[in-house]
PDB file of C-alpha atoms in Angstrom:
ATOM      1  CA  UNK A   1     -59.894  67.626 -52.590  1.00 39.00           C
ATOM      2  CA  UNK A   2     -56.596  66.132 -53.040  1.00 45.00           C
ATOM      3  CA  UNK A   3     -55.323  63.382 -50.815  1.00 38.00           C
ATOM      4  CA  UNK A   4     -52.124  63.223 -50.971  1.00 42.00           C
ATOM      5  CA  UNK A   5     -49.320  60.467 -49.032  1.00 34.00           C
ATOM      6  CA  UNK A   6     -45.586  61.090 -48.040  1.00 36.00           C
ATOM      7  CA  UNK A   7     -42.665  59.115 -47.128  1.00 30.00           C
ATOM      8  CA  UNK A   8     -39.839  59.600 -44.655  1.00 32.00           C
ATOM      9  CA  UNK A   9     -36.496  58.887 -44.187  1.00 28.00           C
ATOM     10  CA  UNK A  10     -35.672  57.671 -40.702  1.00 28.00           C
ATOM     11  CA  UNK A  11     -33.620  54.080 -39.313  1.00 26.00           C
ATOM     12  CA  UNK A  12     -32.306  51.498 -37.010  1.00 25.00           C
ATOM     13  CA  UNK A  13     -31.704  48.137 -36.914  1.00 21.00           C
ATOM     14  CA  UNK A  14     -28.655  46.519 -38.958  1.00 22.00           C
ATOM     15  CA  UNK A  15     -29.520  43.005 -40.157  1.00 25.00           C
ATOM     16  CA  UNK A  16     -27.313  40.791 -41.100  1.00 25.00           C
ATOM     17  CA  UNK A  17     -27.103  40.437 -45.389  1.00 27.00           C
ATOM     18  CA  UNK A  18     -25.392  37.304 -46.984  1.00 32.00           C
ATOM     19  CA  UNK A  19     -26.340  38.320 -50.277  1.00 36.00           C
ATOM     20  CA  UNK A  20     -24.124  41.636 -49.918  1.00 39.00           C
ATOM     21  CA  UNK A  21     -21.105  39.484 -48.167  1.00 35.00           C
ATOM     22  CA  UNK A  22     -18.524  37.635 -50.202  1.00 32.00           C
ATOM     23  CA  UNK A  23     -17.238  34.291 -49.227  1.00 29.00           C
ATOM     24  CA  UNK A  24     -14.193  36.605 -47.341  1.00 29.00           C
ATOM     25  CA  UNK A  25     -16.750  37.766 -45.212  1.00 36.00           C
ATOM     26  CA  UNK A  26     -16.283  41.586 -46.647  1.00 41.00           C
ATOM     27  CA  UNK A  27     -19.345  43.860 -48.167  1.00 45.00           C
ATOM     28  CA  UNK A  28     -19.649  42.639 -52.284  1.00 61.00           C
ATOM     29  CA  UNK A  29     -18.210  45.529 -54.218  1.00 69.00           C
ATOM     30  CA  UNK A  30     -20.942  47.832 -56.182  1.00 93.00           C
ATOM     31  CA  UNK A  31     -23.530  46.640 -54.228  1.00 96.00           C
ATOM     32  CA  UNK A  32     -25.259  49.606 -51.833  1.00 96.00           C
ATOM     33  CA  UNK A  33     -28.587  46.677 -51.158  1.00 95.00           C
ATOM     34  CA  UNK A  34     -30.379  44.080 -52.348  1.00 95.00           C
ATOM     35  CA  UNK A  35     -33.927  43.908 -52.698  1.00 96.00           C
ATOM     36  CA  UNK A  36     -35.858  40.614 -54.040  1.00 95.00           C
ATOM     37  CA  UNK A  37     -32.887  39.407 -55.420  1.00 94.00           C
ATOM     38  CA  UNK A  38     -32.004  42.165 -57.507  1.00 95.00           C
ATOM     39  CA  UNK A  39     -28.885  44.940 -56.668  1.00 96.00           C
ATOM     40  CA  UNK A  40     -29.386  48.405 -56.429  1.00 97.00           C
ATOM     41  CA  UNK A  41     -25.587  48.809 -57.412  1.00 97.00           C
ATOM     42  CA  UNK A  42     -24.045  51.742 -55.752  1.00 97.00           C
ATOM     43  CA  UNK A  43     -23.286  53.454 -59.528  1.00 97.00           C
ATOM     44  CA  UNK A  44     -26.813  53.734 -59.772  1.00 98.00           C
ATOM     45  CA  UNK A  45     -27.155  55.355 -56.110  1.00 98.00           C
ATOM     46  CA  UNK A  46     -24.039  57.582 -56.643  1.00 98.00           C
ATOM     47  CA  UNK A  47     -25.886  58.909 -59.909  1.00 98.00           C
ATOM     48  CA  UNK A  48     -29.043  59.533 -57.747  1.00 98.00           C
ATOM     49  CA  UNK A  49     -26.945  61.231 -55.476  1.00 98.00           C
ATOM     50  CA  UNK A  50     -24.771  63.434 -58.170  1.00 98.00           C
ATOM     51  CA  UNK A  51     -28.124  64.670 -59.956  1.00 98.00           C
ATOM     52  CA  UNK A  52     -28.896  66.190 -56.559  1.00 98.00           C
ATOM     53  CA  UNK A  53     -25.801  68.018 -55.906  1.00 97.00           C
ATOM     54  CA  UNK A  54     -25.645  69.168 -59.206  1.00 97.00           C
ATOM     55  CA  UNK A  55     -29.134  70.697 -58.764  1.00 97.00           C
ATOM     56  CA  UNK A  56     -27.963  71.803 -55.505  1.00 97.00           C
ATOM     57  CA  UNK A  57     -25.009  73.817 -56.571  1.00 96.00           C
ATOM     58  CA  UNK A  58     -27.084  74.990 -59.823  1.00 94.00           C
ATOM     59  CA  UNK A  59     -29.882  76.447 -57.381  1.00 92.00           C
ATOM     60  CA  UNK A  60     -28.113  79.752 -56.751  1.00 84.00           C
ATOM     61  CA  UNK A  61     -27.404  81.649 -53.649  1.00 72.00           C
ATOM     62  CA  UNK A  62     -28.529  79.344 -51.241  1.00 82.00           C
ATOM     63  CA  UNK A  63     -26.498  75.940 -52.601  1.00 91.00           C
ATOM     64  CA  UNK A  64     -24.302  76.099 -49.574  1.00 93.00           C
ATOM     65  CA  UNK A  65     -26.946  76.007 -47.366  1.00 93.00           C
ATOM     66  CA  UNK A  66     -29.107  72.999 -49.568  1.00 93.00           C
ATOM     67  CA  UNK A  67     -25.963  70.970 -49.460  1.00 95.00           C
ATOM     68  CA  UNK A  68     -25.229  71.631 -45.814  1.00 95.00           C
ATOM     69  CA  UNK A  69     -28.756  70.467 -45.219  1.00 94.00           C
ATOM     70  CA  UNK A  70     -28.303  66.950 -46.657  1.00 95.00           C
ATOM     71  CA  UNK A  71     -25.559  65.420 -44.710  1.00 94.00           C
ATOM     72  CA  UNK A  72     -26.380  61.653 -45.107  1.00 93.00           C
ATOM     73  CA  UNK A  73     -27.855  62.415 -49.087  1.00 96.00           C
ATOM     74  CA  UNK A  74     -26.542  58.563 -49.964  1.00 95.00           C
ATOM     75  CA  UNK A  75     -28.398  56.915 -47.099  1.00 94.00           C
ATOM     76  CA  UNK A  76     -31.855  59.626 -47.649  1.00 94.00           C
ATOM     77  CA  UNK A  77     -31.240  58.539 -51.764  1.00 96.00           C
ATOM     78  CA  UNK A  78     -31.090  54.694 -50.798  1.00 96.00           C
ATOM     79  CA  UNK A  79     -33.818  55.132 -48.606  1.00 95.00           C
ATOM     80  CA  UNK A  80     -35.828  56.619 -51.433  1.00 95.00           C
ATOM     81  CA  UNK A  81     -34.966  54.097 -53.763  1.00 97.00           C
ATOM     82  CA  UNK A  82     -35.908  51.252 -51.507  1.00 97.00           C
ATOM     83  CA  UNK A  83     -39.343  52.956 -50.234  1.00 96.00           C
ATOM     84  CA  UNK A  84     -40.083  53.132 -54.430  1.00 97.00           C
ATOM     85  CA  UNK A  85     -39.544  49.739 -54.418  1.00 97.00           C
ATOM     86  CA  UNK A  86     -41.867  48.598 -51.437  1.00 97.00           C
ATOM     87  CA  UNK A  87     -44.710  50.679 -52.842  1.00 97.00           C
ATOM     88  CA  UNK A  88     -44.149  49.022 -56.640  1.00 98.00           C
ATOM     89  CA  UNK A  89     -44.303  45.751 -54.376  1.00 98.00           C
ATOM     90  CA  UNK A  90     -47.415  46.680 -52.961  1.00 98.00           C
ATOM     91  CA  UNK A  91     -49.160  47.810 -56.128  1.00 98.00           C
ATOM     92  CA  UNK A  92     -47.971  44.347 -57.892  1.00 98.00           C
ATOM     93  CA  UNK A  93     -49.398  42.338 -54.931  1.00 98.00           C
ATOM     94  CA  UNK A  94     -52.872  44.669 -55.226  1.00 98.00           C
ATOM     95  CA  UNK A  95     -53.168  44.070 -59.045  1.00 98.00           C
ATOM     96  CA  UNK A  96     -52.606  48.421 -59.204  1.00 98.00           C
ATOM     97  CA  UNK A  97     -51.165  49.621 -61.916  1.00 97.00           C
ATOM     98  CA  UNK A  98     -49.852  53.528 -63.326  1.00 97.00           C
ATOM     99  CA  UNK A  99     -49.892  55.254 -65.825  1.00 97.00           C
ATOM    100  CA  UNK A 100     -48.076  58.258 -68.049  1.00 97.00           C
ATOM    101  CA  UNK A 101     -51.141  59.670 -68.163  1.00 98.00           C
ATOM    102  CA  UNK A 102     -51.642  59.282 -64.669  1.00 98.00           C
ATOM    103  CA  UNK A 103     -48.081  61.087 -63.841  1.00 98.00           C
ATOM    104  CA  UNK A 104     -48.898  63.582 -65.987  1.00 98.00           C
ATOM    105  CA  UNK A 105     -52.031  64.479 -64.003  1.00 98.00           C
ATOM    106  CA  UNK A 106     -50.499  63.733 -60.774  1.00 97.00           C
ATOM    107  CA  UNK A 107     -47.627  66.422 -61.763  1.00 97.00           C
ATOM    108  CA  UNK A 108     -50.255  68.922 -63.239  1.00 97.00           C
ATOM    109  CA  UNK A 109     -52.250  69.088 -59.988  1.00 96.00           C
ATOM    110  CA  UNK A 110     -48.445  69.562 -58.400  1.00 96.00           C
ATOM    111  CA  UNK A 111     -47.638  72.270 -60.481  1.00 97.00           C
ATOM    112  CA  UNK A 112     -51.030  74.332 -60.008  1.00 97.00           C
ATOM    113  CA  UNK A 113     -50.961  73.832 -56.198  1.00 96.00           C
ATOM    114  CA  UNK A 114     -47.638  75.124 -56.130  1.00 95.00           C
ATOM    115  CA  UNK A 115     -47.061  78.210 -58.084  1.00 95.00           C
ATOM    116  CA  UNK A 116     -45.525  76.838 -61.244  1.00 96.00           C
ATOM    117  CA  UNK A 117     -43.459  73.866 -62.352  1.00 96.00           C
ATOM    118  CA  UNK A 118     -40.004  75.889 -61.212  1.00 95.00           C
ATOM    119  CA  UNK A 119     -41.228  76.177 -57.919  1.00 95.00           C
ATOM    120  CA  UNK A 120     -42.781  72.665 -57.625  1.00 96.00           C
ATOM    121  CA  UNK A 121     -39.262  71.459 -58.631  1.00 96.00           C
ATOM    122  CA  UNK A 122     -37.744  73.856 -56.151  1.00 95.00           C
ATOM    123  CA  UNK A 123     -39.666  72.677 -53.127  1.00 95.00           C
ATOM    124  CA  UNK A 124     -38.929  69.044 -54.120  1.00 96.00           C
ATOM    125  CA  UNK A 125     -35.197  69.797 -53.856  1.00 96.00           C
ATOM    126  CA  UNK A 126     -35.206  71.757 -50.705  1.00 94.00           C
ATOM    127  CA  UNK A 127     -37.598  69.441 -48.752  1.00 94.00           C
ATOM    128  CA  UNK A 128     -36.815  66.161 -50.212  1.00 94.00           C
ATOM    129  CA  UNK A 129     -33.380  66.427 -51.891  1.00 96.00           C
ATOM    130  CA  UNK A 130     -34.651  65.322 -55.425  1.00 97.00           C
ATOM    131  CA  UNK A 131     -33.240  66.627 -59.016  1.00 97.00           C
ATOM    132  CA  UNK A 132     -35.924  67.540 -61.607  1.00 97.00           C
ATOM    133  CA  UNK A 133     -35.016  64.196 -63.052  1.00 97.00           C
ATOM    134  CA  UNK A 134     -36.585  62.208 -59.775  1.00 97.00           C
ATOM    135  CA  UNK A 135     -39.618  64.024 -59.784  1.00 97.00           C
ATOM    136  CA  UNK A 136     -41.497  61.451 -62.326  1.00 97.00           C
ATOM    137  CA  UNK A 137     -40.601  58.899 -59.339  1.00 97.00           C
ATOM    138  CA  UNK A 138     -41.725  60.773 -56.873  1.00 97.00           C
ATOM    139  CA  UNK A 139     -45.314  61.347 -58.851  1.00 97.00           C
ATOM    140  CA  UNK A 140     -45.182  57.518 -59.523  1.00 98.00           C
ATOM    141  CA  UNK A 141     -44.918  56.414 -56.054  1.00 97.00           C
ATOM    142  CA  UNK A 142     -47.821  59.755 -55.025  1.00 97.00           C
ATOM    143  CA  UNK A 143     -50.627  57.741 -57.742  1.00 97.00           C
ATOM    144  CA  UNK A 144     -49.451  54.644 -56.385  1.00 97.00           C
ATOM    145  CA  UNK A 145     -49.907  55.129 -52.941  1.00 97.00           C
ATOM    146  CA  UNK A 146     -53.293  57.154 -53.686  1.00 97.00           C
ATOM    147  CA  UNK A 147     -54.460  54.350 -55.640  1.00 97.00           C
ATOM    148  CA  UNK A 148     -53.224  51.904 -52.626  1.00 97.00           C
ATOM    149  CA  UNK A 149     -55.144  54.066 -50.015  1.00 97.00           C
ATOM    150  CA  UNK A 150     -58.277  53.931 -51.950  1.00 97.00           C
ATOM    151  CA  UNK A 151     -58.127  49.944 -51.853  1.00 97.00           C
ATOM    152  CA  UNK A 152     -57.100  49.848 -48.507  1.00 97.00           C
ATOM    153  CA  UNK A 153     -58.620  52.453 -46.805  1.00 96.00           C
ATOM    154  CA  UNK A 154     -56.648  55.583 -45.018  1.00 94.00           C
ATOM    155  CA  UNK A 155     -54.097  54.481 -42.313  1.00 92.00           C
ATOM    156  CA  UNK A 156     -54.757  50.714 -43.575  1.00 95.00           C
ATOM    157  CA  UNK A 157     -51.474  50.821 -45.869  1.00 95.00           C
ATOM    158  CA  UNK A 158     -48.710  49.271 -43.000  1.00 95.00           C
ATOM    159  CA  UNK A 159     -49.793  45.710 -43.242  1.00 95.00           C
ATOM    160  CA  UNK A 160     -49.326  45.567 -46.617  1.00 96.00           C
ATOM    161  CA  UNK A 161     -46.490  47.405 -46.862  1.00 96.00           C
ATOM    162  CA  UNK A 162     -44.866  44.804 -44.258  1.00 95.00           C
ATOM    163  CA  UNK A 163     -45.923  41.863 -46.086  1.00 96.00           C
ATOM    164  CA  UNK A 164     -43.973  43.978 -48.986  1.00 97.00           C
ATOM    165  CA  UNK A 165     -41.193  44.261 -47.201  1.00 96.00           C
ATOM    166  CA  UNK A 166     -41.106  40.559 -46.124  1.00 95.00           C
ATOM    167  CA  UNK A 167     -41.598  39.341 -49.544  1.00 97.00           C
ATOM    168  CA  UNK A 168     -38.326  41.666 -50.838  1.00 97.00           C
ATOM    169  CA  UNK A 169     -35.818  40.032 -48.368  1.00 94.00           C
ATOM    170  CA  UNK A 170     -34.559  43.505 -48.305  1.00 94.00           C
ATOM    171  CA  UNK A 171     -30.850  44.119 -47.327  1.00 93.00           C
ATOM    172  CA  UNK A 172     -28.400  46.753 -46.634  1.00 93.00           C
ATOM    173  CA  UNK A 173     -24.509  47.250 -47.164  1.00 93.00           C
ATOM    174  CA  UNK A 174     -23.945  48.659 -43.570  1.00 90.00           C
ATOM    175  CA  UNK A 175     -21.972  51.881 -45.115  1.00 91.00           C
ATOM    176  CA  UNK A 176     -25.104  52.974 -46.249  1.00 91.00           C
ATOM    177  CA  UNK A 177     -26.947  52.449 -42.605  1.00 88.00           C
ATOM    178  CA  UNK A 178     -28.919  50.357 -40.777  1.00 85.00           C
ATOM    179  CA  UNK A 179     -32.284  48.876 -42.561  1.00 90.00           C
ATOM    180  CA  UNK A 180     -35.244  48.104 -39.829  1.00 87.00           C
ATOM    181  CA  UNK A 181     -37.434  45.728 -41.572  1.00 85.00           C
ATOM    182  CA  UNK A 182     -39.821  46.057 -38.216  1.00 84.00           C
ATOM    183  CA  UNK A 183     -39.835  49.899 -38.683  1.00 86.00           C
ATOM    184  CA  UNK A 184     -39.490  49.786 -42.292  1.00 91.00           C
ATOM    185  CA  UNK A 185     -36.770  52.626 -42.527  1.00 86.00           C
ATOM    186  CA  UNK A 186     -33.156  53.182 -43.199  1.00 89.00           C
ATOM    187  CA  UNK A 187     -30.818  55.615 -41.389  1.00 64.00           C
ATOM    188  CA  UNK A 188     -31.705  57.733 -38.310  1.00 50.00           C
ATOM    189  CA  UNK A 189     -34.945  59.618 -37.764  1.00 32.00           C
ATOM    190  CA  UNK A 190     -38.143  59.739 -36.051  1.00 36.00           C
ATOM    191  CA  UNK A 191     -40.613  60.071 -38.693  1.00 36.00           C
ATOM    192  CA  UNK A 192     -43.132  57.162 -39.447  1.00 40.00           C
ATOM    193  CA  UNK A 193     -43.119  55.583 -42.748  1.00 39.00           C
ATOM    194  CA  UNK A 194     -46.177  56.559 -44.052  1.00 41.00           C
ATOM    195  CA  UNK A 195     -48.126  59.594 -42.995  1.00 42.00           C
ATOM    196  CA  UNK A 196     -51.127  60.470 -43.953  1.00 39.00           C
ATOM    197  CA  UNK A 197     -52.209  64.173 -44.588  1.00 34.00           C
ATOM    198  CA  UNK A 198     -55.053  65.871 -46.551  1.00 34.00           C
ATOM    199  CA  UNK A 199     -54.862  69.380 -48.124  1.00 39.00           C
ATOM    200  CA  UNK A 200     -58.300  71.422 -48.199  1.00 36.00           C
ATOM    201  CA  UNK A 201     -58.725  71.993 -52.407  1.00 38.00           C
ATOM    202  CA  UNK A 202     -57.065  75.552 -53.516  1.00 39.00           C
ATOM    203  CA  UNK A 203     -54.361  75.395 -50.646  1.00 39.00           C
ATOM    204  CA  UNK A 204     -50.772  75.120 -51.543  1.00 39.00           C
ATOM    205  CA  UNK A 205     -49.433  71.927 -51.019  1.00 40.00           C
ATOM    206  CA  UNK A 206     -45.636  71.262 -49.976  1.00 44.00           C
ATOM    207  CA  UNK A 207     -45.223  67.438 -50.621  1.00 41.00           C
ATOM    208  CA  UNK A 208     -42.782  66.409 -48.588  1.00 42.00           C
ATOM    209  CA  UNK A 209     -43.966  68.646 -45.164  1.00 40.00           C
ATOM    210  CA  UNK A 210     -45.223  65.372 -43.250  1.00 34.00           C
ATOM    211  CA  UNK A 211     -41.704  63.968 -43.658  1.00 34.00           C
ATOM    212  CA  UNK A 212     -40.043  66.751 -42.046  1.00 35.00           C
ATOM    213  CA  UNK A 213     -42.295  66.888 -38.580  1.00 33.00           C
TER     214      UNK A 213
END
């Protein structure tokens, strides 16, 4: 049986960031958050966010409608980036650590439960706006939280994942939306964090499913 853990993109309260603010009182340039004293630089988030519309508009007759889907793709993209970070947070706190060899498995069992690597990367795009070059992120974070679960026990990952988020100081440039440190999302949405969801063995699985209920 495969176990397998999604994340979701959903938001709400703004909190105030010094560390994004100059002295002028105005958002730092090139800075879309900060998280334990490091900047996710909003180059880095725009390239997230051009690898997906370039995938979009590659993907054929139904671009218009991926791209229509995907409103708010530099908030979802942030969020992404920041729930990565939480869950390498996590793992560092736990003493977990990953492995290529544990990606590639991760991505093999992917790939079989889901009708071939084209489709696999398909799905990911549709459902959870990633480019085939996010997909070794999205695997990372999968054996991570797997291996998190397994120390922790199923449903047992939000404490943690708080004390995470506590540790990281994260904090937001309010164009990108509204970071909830009590909620632990970003943007709008309704979705909890972390949901759980198990997949008898043999059935396909569609990765990102829990994040769209």
């Amino acid at each position: 049986m495969h176990r397998r853990t999604a994340i979701s993109v959903s938001a709400a309260l703004l909190l105030a960031a010094p560390l994004l603010a100059a002295c002028s009182g105005e958002t730092r340039p090139g800075t879309a958050a900060v998280v334990g004293g490091e900047r996710i630089t909003t180059s880095a988030l725009q390239a997230q966010v051009n690898d997906v519309r370039a995938a979009q508009n590659r993907s054929g007759q139904g671009s218009t409608e991926l791209i229509a889907s995907t409103p708010n793709l530099e908030r979802q993209k942030l969020d992404s980036m920041l729930q990565s970070r939480i869950i390498d947070k996590m793992a560092d706190t736990a003493g977990i650590e990953v492995s290529q060899k544990d990606i590639e498995e991760e991505r093999k069992a992917y790939v079989a439960e889901n009708g071939g690597a084209e489709q696999f990367e398909a799905l990911l795009l549709q459902k959870g706006a990633m480019a085939p070059g996010q997909v070794d992120r999205f695997l990372r974070d999968r054996v991570l939280l797997t291996k998190l679960t397994a120390k922790y026990g199923n449903g047992k990952l939000e404490e943690p994942a708080r004390a995470a988020v506590k540790a990281l100081r994260i904090e937001v440039n309010p164009r990108y939306g509204a970071w909830d440190a009590k909620q632990i999302k970003l943007g709008a949405g309704e979705t909890p964090w972390i949901v759980q969801r198990s997949q008898a063995e043999g059935a396909p699985v569609d990765p990102m499913a829990a994040a769209q209920r």
